[in-house]
Coordinates of C-alpha atoms and ligand atoms in Angstrom, one line a residue:
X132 CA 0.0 0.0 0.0
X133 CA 1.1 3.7 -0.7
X134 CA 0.5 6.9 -0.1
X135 CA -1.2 7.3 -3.2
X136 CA -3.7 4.2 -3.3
X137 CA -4.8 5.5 0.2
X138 CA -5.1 9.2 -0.5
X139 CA -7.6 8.3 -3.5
X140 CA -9.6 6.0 -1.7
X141 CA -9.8 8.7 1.4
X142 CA -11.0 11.3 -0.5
X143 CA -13.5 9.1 -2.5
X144 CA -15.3 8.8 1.1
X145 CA -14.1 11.3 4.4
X146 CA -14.7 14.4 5.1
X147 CA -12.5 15.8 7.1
X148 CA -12.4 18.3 10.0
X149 CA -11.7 22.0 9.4
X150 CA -10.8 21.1 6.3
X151 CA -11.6 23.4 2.8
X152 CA -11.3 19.9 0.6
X153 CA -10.5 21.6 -2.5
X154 CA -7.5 22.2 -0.8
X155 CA -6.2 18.7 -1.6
X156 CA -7.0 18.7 -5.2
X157 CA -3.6 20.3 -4.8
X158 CA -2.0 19.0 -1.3
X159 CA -2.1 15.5 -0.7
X160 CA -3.8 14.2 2.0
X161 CA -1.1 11.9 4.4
X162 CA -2.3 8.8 5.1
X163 CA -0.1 7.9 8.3
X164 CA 1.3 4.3 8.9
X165 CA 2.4 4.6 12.1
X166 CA 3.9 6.6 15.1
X167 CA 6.5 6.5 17.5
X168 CA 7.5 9.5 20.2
X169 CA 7.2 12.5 17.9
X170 CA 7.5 11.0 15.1
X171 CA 4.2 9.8 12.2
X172 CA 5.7 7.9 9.4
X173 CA 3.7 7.3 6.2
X174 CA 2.9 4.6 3.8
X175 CA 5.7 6.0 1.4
X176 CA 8.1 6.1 4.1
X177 CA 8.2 9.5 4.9
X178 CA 9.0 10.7 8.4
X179 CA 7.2 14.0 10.0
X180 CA 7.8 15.3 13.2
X181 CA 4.8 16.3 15.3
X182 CA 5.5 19.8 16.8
X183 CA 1.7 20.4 17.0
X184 CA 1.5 17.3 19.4
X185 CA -1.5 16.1 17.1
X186 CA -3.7 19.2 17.9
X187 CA -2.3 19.9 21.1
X188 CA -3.7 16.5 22.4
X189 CA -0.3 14.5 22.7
X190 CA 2.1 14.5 25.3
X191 CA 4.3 11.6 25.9
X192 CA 4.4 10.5 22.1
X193 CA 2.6 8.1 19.7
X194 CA 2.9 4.7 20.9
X195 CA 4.1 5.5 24.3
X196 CA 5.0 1.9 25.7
X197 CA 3.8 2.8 29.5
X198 CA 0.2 3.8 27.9
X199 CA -0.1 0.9 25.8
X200 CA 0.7 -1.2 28.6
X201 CA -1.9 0.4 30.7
X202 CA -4.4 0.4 27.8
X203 CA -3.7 -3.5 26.9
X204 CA -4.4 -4.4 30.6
X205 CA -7.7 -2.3 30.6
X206 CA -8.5 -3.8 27.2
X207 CA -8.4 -7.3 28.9
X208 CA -10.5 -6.2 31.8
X209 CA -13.2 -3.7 30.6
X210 CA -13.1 -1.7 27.2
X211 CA -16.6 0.3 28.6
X212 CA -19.6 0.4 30.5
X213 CA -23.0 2.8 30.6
X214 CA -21.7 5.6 33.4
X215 CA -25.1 5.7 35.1
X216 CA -26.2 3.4 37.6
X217 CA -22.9 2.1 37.1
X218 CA -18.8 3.0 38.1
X219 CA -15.7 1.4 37.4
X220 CA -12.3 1.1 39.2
X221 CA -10.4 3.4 36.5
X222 CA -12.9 6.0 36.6
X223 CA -13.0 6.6 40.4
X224 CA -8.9 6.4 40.4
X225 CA -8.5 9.2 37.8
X226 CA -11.3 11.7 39.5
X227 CA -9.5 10.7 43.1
X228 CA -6.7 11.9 41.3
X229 CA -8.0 14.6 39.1
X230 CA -9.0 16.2 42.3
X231 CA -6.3 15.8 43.9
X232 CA -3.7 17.5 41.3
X233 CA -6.7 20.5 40.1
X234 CA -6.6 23.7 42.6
X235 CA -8.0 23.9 45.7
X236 CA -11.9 23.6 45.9
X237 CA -12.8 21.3 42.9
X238 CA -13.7 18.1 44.2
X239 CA -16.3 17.0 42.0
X240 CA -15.6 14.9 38.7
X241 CA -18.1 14.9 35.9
X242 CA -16.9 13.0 32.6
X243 CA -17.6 14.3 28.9
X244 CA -16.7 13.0 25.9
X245 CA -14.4 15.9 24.1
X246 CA -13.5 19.4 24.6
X247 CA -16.6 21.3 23.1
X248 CA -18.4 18.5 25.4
X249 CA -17.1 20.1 28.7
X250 CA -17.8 23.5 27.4
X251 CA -21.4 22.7 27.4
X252 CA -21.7 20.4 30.9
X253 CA -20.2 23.8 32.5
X254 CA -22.4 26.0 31.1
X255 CA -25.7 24.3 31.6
X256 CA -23.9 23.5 35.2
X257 CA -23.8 27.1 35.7
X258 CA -26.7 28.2 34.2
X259 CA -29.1 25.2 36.0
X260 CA -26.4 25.7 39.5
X261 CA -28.1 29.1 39.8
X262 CA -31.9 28.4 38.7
X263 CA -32.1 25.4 41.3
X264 CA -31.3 28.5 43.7
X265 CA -34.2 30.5 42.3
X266 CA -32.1 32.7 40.7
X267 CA -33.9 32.3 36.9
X268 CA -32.2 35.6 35.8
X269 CA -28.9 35.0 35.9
X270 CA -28.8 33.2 32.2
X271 CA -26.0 35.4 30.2
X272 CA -22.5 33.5 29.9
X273 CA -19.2 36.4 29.3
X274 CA -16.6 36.0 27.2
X275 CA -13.8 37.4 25.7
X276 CA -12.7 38.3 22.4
X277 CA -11.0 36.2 20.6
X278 CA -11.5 33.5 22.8
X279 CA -12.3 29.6 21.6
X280 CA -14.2 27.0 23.7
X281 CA -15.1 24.6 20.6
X282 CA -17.5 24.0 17.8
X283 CA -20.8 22.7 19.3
X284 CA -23.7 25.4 19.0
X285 CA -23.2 26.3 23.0
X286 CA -19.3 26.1 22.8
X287 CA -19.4 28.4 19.2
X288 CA -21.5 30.5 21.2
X289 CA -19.1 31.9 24.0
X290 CA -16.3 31.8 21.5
X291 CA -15.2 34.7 19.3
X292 CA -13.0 33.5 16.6
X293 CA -15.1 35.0 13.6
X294 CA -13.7 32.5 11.3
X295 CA -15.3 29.2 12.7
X296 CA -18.5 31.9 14.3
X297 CA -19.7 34.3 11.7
X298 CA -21.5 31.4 9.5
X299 CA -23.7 30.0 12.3
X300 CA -24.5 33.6 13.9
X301 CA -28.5 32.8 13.6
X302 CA -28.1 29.5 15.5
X303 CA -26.3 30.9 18.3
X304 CA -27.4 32.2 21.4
X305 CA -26.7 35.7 22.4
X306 CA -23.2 36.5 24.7
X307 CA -21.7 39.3 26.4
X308 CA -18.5 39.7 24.9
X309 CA -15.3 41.7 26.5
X310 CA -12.6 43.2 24.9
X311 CA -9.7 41.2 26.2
X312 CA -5.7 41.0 27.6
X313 CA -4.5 40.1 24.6
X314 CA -0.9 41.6 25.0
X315 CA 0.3 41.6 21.3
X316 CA -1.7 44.7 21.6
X317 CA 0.0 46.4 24.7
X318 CA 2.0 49.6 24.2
X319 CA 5.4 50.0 23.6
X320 CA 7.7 49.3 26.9
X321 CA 4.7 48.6 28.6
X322 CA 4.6 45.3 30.7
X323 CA 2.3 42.1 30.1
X324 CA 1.1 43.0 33.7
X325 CA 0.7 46.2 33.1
X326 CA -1.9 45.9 30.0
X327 CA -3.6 43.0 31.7
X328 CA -4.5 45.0 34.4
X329 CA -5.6 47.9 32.5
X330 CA -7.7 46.2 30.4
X331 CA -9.3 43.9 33.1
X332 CA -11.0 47.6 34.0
X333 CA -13.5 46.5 30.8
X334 CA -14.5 43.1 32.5
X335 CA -14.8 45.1 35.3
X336 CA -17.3 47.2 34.1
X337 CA -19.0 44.6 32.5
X338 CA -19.4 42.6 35.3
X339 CA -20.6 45.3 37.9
X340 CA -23.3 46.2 34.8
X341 CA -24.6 43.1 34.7
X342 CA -23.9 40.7 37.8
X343 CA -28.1 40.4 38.3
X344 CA -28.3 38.5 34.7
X345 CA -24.4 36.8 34.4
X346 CA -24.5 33.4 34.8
X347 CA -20.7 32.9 34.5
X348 CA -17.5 34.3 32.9
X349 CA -15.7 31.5 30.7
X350 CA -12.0 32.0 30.0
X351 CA -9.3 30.3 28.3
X352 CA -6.3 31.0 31.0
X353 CA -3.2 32.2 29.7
X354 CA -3.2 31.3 26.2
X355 CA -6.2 32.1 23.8
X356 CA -4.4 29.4 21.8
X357 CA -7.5 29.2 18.3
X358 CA -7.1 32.6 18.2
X359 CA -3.5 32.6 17.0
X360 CA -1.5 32.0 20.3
X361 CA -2.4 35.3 22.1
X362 CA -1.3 35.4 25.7
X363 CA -1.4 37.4 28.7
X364 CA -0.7 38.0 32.0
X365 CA -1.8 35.8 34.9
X366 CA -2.9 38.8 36.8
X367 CA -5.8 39.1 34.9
X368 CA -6.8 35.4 36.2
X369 CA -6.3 36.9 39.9
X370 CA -8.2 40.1 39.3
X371 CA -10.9 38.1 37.5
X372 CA -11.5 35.1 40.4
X373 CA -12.2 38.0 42.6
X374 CA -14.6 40.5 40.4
X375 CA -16.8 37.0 40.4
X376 CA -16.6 36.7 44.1
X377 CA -17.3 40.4 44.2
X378 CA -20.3 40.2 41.5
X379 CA -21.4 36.8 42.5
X380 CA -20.7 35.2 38.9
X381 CA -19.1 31.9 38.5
X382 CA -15.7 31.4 37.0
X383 CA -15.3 28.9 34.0
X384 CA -12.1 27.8 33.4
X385 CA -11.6 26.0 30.1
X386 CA -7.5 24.4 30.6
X387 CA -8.4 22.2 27.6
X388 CA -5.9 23.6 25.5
X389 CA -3.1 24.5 28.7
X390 CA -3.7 22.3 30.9
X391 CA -1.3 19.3 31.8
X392 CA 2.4 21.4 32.0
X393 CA 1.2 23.3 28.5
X394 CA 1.8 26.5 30.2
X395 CA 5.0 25.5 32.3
X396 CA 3.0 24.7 35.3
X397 CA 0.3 21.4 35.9
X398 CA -2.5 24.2 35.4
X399 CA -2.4 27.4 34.3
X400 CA -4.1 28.5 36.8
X401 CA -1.7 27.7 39.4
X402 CA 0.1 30.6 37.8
X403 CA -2.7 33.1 39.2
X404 CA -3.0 30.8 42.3
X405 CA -6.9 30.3 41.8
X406 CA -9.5 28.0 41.9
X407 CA -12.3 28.4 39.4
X408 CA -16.1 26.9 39.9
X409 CA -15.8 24.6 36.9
X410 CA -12.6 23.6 34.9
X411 CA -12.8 22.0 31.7
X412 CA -10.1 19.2 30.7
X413 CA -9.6 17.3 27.7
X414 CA -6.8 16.6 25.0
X415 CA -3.7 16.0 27.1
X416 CA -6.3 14.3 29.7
X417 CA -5.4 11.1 28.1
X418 CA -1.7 11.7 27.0
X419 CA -3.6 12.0 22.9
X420 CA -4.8 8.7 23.1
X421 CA -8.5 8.7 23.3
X422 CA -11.7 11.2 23.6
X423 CA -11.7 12.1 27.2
X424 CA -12.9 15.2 28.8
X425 CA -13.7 16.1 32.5
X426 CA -15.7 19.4 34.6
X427 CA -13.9 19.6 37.9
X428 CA -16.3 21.7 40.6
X429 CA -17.1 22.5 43.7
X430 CA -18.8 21.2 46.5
X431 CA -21.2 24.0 46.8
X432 CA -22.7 23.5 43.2
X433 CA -22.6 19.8 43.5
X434 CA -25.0 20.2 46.4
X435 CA -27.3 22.8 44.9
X436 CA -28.5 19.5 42.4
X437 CA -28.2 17.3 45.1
X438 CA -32.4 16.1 46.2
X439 CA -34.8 14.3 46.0
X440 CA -35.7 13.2 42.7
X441 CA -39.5 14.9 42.7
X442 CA -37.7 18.0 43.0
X443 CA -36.5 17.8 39.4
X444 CA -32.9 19.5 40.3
X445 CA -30.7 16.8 39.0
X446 CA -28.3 17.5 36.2
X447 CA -29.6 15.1 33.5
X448 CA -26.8 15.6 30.9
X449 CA -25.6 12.7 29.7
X450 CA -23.0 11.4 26.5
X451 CA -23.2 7.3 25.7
X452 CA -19.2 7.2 26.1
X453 CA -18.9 9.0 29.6
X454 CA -16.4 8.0 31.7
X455 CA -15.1 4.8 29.5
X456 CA -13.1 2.9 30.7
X457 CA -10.2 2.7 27.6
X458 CA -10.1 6.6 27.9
X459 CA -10.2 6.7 31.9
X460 CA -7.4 4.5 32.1
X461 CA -5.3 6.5 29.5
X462 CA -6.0 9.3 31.5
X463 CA -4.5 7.7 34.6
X464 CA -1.0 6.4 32.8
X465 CA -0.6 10.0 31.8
X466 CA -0.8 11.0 35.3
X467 CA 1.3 8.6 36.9
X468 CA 4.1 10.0 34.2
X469 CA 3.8 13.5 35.1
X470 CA 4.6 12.1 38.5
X471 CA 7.0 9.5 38.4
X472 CA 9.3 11.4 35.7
X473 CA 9.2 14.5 37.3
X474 CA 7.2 16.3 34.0
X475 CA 6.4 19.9 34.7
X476 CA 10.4 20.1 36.7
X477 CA 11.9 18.6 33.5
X478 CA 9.9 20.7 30.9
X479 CA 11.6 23.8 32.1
X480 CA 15.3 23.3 30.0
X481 CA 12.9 22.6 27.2
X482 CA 11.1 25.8 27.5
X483 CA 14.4 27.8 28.1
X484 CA 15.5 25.5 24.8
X485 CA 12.9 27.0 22.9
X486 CA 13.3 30.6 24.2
X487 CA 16.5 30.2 22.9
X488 CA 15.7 29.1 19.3
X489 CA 13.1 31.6 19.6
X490 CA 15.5 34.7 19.8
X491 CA 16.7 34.5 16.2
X492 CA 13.0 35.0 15.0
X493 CA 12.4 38.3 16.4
X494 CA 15.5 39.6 13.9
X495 CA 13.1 38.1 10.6
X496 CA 12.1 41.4 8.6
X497 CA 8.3 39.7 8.7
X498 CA 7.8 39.0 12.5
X499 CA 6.3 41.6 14.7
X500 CA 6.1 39.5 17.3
X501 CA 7.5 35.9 19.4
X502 CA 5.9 34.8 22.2
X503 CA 6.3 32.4 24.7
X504 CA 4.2 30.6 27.4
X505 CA 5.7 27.2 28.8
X506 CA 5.6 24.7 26.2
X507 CA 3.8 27.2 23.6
X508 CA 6.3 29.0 21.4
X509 CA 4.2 31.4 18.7
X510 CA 5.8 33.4 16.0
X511 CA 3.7 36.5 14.4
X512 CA 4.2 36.6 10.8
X513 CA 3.6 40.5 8.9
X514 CA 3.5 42.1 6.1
X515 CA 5.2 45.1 8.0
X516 CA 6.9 44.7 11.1
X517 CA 7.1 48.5 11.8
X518 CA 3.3 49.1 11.6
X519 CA 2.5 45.3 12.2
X520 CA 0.4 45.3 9.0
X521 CA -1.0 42.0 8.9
X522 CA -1.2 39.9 5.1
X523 CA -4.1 39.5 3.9
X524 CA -5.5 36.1 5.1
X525 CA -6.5 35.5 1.4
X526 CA -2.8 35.0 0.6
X527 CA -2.7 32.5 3.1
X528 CA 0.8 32.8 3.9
X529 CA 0.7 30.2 6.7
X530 CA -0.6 27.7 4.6
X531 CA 3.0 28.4 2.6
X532 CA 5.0 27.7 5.9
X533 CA 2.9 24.8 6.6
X534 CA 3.6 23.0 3.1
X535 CA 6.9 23.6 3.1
X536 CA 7.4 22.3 6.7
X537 CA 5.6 19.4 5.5
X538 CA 8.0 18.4 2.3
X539 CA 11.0 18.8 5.0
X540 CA 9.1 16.4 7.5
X541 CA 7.6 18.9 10.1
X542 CA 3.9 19.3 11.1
X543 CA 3.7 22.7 11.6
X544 CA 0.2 24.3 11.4
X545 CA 0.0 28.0 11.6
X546 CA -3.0 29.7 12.8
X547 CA -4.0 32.2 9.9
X548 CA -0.1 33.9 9.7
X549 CA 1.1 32.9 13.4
X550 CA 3.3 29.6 13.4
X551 CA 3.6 28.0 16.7
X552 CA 5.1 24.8 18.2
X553 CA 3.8 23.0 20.5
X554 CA 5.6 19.5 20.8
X555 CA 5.6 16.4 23.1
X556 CA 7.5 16.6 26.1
X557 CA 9.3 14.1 25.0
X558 CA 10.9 15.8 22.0
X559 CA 14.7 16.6 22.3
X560 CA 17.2 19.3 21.5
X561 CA 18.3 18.3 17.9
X562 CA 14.7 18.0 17.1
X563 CA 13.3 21.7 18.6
X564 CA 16.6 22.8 16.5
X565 CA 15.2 21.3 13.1
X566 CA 11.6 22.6 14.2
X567 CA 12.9 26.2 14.4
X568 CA 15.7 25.6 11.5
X569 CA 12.1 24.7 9.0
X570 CA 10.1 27.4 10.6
X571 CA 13.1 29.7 9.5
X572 CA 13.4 28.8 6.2
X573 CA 9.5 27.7 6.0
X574 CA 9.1 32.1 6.7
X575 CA 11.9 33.2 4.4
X576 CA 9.7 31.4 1.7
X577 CA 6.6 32.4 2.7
X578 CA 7.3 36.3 2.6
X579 CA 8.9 35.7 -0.7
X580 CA 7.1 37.7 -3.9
Ligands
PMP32 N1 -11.5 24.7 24.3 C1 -10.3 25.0 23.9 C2 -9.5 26.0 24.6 C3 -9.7 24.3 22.8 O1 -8.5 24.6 22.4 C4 -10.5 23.3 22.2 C5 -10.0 22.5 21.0 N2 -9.1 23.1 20.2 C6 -11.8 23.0 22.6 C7 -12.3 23.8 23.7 C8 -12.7 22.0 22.0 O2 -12.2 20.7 22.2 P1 -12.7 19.5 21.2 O3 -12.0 19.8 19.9 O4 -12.2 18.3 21.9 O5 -14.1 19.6 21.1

């Protein structure tokens, strides 16, 4: 089998996700063989390194032999079971332990399916936390801009990326939506704490405006990482966690993207050193391996759906492959390697590894901008760096670096004009070097005309 005889039959019959399919009347589609650590090989042989960790999902590698092993002894025991009426012994271990390792305060597990998933348990948890209190008002959800939670109608809702939004407007319900931290945007000498704190004065306002008919605020922490790897300052977080104390407004944390050692730390919230009401997990949950997504909350909400059944307060939401069994025991091998290999104190000579690659980039006559958070390295192309000038997405000048990284064997997939790693934790020096070395020259030819 190649390449070829795979690609044809593929596209005779998938569709697949955020995908423009024209696009591979021109770019072949890569039908991948198999994987091992960072590396995907295909049926021609080819070799690509995965510096986009699969979308952000993987962390220890493909074909990690301490998940396998896990996964083949959980195979051999029980693959799933209905999660209702019913529990199983890696389920309960990996809430014990997802409460344990989440902040303070969250000691309540609820298991979704997928990201966008989570997204929606915590909002209807929020929204159906504060109606079983009588309070039938409080029904708005607060966002920010540029923010992304997902693609289900809910999760689309309280996003902002336009790009994956503006189509299904009429479908979607209604949000407040904030101007954000972004700090790409701060001004000149001006500190990522500085701006965050200035422009937290716009939540602010918001929140005091409307605290009668907010529900909750939901916020990607740190990294806004859909809308092109914008960042900010963990302030914000801190000033946030107490304007919805203050306002009486729950937090929503989405760590989908940054959680698991993304951002340097377990959480990015540790950063800020709060505890939201409802964290959403997923992706790195289960080391890439399979669907997985948890809501971490509190004690107090858990107890406000907490009656007798006549009383009609329970939360009824339910997905056929909660909690299974394959996924929960993924999730707990992950776990148990971020703790016995000493993860988040290891990743730190491979964040200062890829500060260090990162330094040449801001000299590139087309970057306005590199930024860093942990593990998350993201490099602004521009038409001008001077007045930041952006290209025209229609030129699609990140679809040039990602083609080119792809016929020198990295997976590199820029955001609209921002090219970003974010590799395994696993990946060494030499390869970061031949990340940023493509990336490089993957620019220079973009830029080119
Ligand atoms: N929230 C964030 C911050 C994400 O980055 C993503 C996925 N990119 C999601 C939610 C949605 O997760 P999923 O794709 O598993 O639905």
């Amino acid at each position: 089998m190649t390449n070829q005889s795979f690609s044809a039959r593929d596209l005779s019959v998938l569709w697949h996700p955020c995908t423009q399919m024209k696009d591979h009347e021109t770019l072949p589609i890569i039908p991948i063989k198999k994987g091992q650590g960072v590396w995907l090989e295909d049926f021609d042989g080819n070799h690509y390194l995965d510096a986009i960790s699969s979308w952000w999902v993987n962390l220890f590698g493909h074909a990690n032999p301490y998940i396998n092993a896990a996964l083949k002894d959980q195979l051999d025991t029980l693959e799933h079971v209905i999660f209702a009426g019913f529990t199983h012994e890696s389920a309960i271990k990996l809430a014990e332990k997802l409460v344990e390792v989440t902040p303070g305060g969250l000691n309540r597990c609820f298991f979704a399916d997928n990201g966008s998933s989570a997204v929606e348990v915590a909002l209807k948890m929020s929204f159906h936390y504060w109606r079983n209190l009588g309070q039938t008002q409080k029904t708005k959800f607060v966002t920010l801009e540029n923010s992304y939670h997902g693609e289900t109608l809910g999760a689309l809702a309280v996003g902002n990326v336009q790009l994956y939004k503006d189509t299904y407007a009429p479908l979607l319900m209604e949000v407040i939506t904030v101007p954000g931290p972004d700090c790409y945007y701060r001004e000149t000498g001006e500190s990522w704490a500085d701006y965050s704190t200035r422009r937290f004065a716009l939540m602010e306002q918001v929140l005091q405006a409307n605290a009668e008919s907010i529900s909750a605020v939901i916020i990607e922490p740190l990294v806004q990482c859909a809308g092109n790897m914008r960042m900010y300052d963990p302030v914000y977080l801190s000033l946030l966690r107490a304007a919805c104390d203050k306002y009486n407004v729950h937090l929503i944390v989405d760590e989908i993207a940054v959680g698991f050692g993304r951002t340097g730390t377990l959480f990015a919230c540790e950063q800020a050193d709060i505890s939201p009401d409802f964290m959403c997990l997923s992706k790195g949950l289960t080391g890439g391996y399979l669907p997985l997504s948890a809501v971490l909350t509190t004690h107090q909400i858990y107890q406000a759906f907490y009656d007798d059944y006549q009383k009609l307060t329970a939360f009824l939401h339910s997905h056929s492959y909660t909690g299974n069994a394959l996924a929960c025991r993924a999730g707990l091998a992950t776990l148990d390697i971020f703790q016995n290999n000493n993860v988040i104190e290891n990743n730190k000579s491979l964040i200062k590894e890829m500060a260090e690659l990162a330094q040449r980039f801001n000299e590139h006559t087309h970057v306005a901008e590199v930024r860093q958070t942990g593990m998350i390295l993201a490099i602004e192309m521009v038409k001008n760096k001077r007045t930041r000038e952006p290209y025209s997405w229609q030129e699609r000048r990140g679809y040039k670096v990602y083609q080119y990284a792809l016929s020198k064997g990295v997976i590199l997939r820029p955001l609209g004009n921002v090219i970003y790693f974010m590799p395994p934790y696993i990946i060494t020096k030499e390869e970061l070097l031949l990340i940023a070395q493509v990336a490089w020259d993957g620019i220079d030819r973009a830029v080119r005309d």
